[in-house]
Coordinates of C-alpha atoms in Angstrom, one line a residue:
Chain A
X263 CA 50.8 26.7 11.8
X264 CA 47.4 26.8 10.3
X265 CA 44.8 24.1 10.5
X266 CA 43.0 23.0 7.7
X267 CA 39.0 22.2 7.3
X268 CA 38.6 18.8 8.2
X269 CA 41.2 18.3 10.5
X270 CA 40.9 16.6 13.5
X271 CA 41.6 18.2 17.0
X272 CA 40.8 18.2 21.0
X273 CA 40.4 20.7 22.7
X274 CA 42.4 20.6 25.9
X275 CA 41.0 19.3 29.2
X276 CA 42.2 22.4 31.5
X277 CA 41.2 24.8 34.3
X278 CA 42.4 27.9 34.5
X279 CA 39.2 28.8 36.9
X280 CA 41.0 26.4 39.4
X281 CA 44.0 28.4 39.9
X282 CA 42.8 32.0 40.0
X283 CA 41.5 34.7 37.8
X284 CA 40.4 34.5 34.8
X285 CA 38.3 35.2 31.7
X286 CA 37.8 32.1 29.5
X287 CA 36.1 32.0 26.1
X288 CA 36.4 28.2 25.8
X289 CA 32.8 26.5 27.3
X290 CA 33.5 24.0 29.9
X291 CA 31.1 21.5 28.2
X292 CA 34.0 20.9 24.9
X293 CA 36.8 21.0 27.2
X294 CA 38.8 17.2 26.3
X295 CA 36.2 16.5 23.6
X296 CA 37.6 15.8 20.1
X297 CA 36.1 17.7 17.2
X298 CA 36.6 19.3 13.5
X299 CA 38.0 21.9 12.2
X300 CA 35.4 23.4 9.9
X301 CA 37.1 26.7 9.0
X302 CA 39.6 29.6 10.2
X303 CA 37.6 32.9 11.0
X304 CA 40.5 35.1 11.7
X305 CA 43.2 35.9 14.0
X306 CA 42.3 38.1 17.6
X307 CA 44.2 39.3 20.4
X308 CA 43.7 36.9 22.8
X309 CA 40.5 37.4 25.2
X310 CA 42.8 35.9 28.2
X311 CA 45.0 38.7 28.5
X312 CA 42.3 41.6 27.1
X313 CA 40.3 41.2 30.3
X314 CA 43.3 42.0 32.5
X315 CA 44.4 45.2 29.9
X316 CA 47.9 42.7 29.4
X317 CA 49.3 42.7 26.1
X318 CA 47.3 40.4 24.3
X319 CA 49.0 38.4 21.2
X320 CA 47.4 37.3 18.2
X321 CA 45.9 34.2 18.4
X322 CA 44.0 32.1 15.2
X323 CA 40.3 31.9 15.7
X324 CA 39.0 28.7 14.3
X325 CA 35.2 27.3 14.0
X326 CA 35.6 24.0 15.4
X327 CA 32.4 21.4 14.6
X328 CA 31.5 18.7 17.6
X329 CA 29.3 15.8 17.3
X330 CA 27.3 16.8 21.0
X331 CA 24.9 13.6 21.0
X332 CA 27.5 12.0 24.0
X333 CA 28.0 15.2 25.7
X334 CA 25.1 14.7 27.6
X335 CA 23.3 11.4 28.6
X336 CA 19.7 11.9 27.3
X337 CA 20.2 12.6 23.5
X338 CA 18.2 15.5 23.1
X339 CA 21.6 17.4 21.8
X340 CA 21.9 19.3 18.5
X341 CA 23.0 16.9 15.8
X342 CA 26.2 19.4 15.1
X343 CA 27.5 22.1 17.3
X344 CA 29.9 24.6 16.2
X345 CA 32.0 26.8 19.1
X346 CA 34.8 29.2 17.8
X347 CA 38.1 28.2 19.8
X348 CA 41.0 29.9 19.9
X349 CA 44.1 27.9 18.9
X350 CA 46.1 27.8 22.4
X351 CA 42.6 25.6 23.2
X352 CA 43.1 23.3 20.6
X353 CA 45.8 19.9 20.2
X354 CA 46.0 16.9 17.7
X355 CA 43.5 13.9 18.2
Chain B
X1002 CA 29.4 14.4 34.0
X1003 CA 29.4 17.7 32.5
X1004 CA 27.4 18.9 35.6
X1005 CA 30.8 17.9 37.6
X1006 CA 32.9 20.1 35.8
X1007 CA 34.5 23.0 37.4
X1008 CA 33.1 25.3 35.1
X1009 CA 32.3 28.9 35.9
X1010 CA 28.5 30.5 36.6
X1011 CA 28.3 32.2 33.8
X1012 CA 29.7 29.2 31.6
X1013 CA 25.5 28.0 31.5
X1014 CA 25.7 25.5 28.3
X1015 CA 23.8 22.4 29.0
X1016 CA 24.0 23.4 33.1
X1017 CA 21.3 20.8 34.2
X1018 CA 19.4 23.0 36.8
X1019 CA 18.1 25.5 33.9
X1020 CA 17.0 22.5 31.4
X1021 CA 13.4 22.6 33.2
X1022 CA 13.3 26.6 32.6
X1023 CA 10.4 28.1 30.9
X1024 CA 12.1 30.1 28.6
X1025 CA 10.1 33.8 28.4
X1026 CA 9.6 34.6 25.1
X1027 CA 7.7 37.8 25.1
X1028 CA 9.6 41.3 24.3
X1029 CA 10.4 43.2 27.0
X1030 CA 11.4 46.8 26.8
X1031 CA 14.5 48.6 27.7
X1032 CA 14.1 51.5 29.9
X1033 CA 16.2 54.8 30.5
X1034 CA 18.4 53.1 33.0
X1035 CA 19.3 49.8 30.6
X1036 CA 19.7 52.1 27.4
X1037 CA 21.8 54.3 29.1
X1038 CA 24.1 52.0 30.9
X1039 CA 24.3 50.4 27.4
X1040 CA 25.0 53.8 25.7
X1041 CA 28.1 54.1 28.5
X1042 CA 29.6 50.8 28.0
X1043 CA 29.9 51.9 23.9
X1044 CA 31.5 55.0 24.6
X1045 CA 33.8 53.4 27.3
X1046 CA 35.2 51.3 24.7
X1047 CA 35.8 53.5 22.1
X1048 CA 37.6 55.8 24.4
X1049 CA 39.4 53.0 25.1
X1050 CA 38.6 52.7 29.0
X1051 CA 37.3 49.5 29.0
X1052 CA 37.3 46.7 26.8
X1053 CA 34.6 43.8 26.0
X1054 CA 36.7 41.4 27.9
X1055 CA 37.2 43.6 31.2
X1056 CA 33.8 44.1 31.3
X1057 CA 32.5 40.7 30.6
X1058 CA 35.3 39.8 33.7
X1059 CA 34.2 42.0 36.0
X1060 CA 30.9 40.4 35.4
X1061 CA 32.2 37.2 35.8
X1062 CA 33.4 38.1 38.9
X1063 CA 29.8 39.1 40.5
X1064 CA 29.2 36.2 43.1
X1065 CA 26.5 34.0 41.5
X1066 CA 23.7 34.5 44.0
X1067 CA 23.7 37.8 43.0
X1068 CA 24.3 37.3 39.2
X1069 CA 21.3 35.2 39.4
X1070 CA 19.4 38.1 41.1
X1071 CA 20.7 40.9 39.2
X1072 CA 19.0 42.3 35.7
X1073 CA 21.4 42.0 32.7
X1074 CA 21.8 45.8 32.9
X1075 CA 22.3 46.0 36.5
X1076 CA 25.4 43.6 36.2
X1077 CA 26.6 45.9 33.9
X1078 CA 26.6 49.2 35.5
X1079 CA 28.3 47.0 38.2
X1080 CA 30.9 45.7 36.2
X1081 CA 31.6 49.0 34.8
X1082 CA 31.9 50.5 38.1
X1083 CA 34.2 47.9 39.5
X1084 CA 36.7 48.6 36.0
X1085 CA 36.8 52.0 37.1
X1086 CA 37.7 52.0 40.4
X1087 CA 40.7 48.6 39.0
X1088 CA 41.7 50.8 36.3
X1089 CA 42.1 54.3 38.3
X1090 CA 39.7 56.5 36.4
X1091 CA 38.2 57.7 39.8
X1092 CA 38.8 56.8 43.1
X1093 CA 36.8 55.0 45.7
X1094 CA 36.6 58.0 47.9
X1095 CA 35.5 60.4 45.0
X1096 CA 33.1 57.2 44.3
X1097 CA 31.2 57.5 48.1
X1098 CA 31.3 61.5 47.8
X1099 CA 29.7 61.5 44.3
X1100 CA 26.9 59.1 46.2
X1101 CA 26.9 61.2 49.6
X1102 CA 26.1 64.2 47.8
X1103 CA 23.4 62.8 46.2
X1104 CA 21.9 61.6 49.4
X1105 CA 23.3 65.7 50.0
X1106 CA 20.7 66.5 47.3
X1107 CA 17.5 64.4 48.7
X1108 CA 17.4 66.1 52.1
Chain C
X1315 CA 29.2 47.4 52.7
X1316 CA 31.1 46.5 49.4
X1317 CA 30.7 49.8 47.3
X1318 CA 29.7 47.6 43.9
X1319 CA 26.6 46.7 45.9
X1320 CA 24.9 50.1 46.1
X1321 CA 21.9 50.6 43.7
X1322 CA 22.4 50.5 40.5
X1323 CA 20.7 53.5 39.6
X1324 CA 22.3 55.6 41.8
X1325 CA 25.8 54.6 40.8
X1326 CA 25.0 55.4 37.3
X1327 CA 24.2 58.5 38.3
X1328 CA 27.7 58.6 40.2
X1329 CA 29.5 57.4 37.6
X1330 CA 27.9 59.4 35.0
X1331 CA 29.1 63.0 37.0
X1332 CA 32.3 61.3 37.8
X1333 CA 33.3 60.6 34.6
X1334 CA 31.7 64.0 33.1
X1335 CA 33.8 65.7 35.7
X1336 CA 37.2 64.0 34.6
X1337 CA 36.3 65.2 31.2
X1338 CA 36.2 61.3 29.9
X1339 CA 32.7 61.3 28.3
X1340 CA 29.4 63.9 28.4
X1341 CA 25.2 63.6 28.7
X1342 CA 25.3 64.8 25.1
X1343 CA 27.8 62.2 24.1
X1344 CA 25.5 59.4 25.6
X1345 CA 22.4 60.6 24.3
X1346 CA 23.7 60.5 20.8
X1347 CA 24.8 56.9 21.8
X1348 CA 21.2 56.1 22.9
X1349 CA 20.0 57.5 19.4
X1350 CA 22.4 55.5 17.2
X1351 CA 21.9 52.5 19.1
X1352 CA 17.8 52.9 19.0
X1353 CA 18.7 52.6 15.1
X1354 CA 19.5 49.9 15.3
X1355 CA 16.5 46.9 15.1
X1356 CA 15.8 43.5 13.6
X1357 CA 14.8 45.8 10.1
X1358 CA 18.3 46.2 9.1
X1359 CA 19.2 42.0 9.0
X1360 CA 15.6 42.0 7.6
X1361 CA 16.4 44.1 4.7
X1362 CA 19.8 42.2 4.2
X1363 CA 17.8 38.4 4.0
X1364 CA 15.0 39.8 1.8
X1365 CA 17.8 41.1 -0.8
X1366 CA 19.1 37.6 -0.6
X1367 CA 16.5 35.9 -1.2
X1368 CA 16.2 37.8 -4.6
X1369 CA 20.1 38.7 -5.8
X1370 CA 22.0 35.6 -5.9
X1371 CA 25.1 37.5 -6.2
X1372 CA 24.2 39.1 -2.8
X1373 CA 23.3 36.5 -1.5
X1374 CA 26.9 34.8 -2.2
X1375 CA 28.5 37.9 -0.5
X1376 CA 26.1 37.8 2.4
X1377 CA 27.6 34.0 2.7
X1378 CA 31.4 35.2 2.0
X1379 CA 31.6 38.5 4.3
X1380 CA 28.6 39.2 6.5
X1381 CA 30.8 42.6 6.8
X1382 CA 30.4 43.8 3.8
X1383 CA 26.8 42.4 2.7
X1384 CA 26.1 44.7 5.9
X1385 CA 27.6 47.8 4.4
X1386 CA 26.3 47.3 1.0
X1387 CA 23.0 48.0 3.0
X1388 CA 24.6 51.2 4.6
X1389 CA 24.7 49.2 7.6
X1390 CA 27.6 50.9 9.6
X1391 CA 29.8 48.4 10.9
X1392 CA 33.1 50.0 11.5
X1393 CA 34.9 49.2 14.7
X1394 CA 32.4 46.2 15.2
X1395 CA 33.1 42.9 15.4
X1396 CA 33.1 40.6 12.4
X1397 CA 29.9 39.6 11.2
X1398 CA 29.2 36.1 10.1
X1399 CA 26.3 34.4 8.0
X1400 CA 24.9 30.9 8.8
X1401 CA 23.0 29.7 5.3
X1402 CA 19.6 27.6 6.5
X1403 CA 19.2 24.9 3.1
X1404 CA 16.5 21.7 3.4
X1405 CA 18.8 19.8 4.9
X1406 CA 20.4 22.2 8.0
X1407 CA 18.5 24.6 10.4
X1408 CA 20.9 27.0 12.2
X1409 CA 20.5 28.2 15.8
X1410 CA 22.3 31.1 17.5
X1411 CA 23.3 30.9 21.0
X1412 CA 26.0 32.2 23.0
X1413 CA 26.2 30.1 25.9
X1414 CA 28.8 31.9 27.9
X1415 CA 27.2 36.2 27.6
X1416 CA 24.4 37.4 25.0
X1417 CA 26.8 37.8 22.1
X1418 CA 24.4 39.0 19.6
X1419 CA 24.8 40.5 16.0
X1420 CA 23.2 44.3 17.3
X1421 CA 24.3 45.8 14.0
X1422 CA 22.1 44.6 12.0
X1423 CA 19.5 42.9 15.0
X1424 CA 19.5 46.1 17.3
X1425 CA 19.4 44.8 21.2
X1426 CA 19.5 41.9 22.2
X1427 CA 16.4 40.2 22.9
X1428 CA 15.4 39.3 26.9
X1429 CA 15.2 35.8 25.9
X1430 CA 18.5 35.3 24.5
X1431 CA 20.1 36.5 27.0
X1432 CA 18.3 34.6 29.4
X1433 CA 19.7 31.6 32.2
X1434 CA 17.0 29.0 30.0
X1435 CA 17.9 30.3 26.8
X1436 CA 22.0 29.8 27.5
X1437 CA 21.7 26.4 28.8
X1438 CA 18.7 24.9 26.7
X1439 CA 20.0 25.9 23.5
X1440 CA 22.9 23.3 23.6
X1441 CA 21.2 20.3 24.8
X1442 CA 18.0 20.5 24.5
X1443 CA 17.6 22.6 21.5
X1444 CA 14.2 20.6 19.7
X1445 CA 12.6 21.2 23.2
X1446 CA 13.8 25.3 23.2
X1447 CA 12.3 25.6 19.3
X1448 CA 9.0 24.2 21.3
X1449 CA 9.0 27.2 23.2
X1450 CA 8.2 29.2 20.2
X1451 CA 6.1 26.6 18.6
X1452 CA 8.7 25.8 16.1
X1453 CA 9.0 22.1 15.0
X1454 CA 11.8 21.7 12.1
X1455 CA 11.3 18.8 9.1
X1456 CA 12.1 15.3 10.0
X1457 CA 15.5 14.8 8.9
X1458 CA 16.3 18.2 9.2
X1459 CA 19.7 18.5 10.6
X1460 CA 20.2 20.9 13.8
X1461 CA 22.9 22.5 13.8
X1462 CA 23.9 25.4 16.8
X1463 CA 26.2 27.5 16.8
X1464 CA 27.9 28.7 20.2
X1465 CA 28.5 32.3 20.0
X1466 CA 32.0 32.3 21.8
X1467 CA 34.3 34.9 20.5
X1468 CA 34.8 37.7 18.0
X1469 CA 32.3 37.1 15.5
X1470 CA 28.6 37.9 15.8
X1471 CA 26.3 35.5 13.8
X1472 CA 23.0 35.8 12.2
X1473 CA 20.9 33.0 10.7
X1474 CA 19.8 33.4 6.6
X1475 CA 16.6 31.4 6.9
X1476 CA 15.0 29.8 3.8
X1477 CA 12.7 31.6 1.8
X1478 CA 8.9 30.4 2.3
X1479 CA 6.7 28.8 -0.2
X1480 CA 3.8 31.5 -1.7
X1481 CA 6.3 34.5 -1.8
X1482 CA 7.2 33.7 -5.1
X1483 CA 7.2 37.3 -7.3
X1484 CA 7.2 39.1 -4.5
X1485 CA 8.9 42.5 -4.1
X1486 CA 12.2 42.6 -1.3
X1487 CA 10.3 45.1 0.6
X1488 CA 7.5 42.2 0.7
X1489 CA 9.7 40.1 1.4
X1490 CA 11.5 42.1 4.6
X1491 CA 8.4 42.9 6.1
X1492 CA 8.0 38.9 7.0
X1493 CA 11.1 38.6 7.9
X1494 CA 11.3 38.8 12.5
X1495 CA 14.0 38.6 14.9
X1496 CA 13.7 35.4 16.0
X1497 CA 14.1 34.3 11.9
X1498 CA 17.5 35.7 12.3
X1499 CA 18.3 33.7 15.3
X1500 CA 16.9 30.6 14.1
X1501 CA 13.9 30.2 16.8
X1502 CA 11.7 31.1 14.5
X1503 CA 10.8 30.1 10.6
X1504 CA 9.5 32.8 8.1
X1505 CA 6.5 32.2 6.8
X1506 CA 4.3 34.0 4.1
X1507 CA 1.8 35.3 6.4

């Protein structure tokens, strides 16, 4: 199922680096925060399974839009930062 | 906070320990080595020996005191060296001849 | 010792015979790749933003399919990844970053700069992003919105920055000749000169 701009999603608080090899596209610094979807860019075989040469399904490749200014404590953030997440990464807020 | 995280060296968003970095601004040129390991890396991919994604795992893979230490292009050659050997296209042994008989060549 | 630990130089030059010998690539096959890649420089995404700055209808394409803008330069971007255009107005500034490599737009921007690719560069860019523009001198409007954009996947972004004041009648080759690296990346802001 596609997501539509403007809808409202987390991206899930896991770590694959915990339990063995891997190759993750997903920074750890949105992982369990709650942003926007601001637009699909395409569907890509999965980078997960490409960096092992494993078949690789197509995954949706969305822009997702976070508002960083709790991320970290100071407030020096970006007033909008916008990471492409694949769709596995992503679950309703 | 983030800085707790479990994230991965090469995962550097936001990692408080580079915040205070000067950040060098001035060019810097690539020599033979860097534009030639770069040069490999295309052709590797378009022969289909190596993806973006193994290479960037290999990398990934580099212990961190060393990925710290290492130029970008050294960390390449590296990671493209390590996919060849995981992925078959030579063996270790023809790896260490190739690089005795260099040393072959020097005496 | 771990193999992977030699010099670096001399297992490209291992490498290079090995995979010569095993017939997978050749020295004349890489030094055509050296020469294509040279080609490639900041000029190209230059030549791209000057066009629109002056063809509206470009400009919308540029905006719609950083692809195709590219090729309607004779930019060749076959079997590259997607390439995607980040529109600076008054009330947004756009910065590039990708936090977890150097994913950079070398079609149309060549190689990627030291800087980017830098340990400062990665982290800064995120959470301190006002205090990285610094670093170039760059201080954007009050009330400016930043926005950055983490460089994650499979598309390569470039900035479109805003057209200065006291260009106005100016020709696109003017124009592309003000237009620098760090414009496209969104550390730096044209200005007429």
């Amino acid at each position: 199922m596609m997501l539509a701009p403007g809808t409202r999603v987390r991206v899930k608080l896991d770590w694959p680096e915990l339990r063995g090899p891997c190759h993750i596209r997903t920074p750890h610094y949105v992982r369990g925060e709650e942003g926007t979807i601001e637009r699909h860019l395409g569907d890509f075989p999965n980078p997960e399974d490409l960096a092992f040469a494993r078949p690789a399904p197509i995954r949706a490749l969305y822009h997702v839009r976070f508002a960083p200014k709790p991320f970290w404590p100071e407030g020096a953030a970006p007033d909008e930062l916008v990471v492409e997440i694949f769709e596995h990464w992503l679950e309703a807020a | 906070m983030k800085d707790e995280l479990p994230r991965a060296m090469h995962d550097m968003g936001g990692v408080s320990k580079f915040m205070c970095d000067p950040v060098d601004t001035e060019p810097h040129a690539l020599n033979d080595f860097d534009k030639e390991v770069d040069a490999i890396r295309q052709l590797l991919g378009m022969k289909k020996l190596m993806s973006v994604d193994e290479m960037r795992r290999a990398i990934e893979a580099i212990p961190e005191e060393q990925y710290l230490r290492m130029s970008y292009y050294q960390k390449w050659m590296r990671s493209i060296t390590d996919n060849m050997l995981s992925k078959g296209i030579f063996t270790e042994a023809e790896l260490r001849e190739a690089l005795a008989s260099q040393d072959g060549a020097k005496l | 010792m771990n193999i992977l630990e030699t010099p670096s130089d001399r297992l490209l030059e291992a490498v290079r015979s090995l995979l010569a010998a095993k017939g997978h690539l050749t020295t004349d096959e890489i030094a055509e790749r050296i020469r294509i890649t040279d080609g490639g420089s900041p000029a190209q995404g230059a030549r791209m933003v000057a066009r629109a700055w002056t063809d509206p209808d470009y400009k919308a394409l540029m905006l719609r399919d950083g692809t195709m803008a590219a090729e309607a330069m004779a930019i060749p971007m076959r079997g590259l990844p997607p390439l995607g255009v980040l529109e600076d107005t008054e009330a947004v500034h756009n910065l590039v970053v990708c936090t977890l490599c150097s994913c950079y737009p070398r079609a149309v921007l060549g190689y990627p700069p030291f800087w980017f690719k830098s340990a400062a560069y990665r982290a800064r860019a995120v959470r301190d992003p006002r205090g990285l523009l610094g670093e170039w001198g760059t201080v954007l409007p009050v009330g400016q919105k930043l926005r950055v954009v983490d460089s994650t996947a499979d598309y390569r972004w470039m900035v479109l920055p805003r057209r200065p004041a006291g260009t106005e009648g100016w020709s696109a080759e003017q124009l592309a000749a003000i237009v620098r690296e760090g414009d496209m990346i969104g550390v730096t802001i044209p200005t007429a000169g």
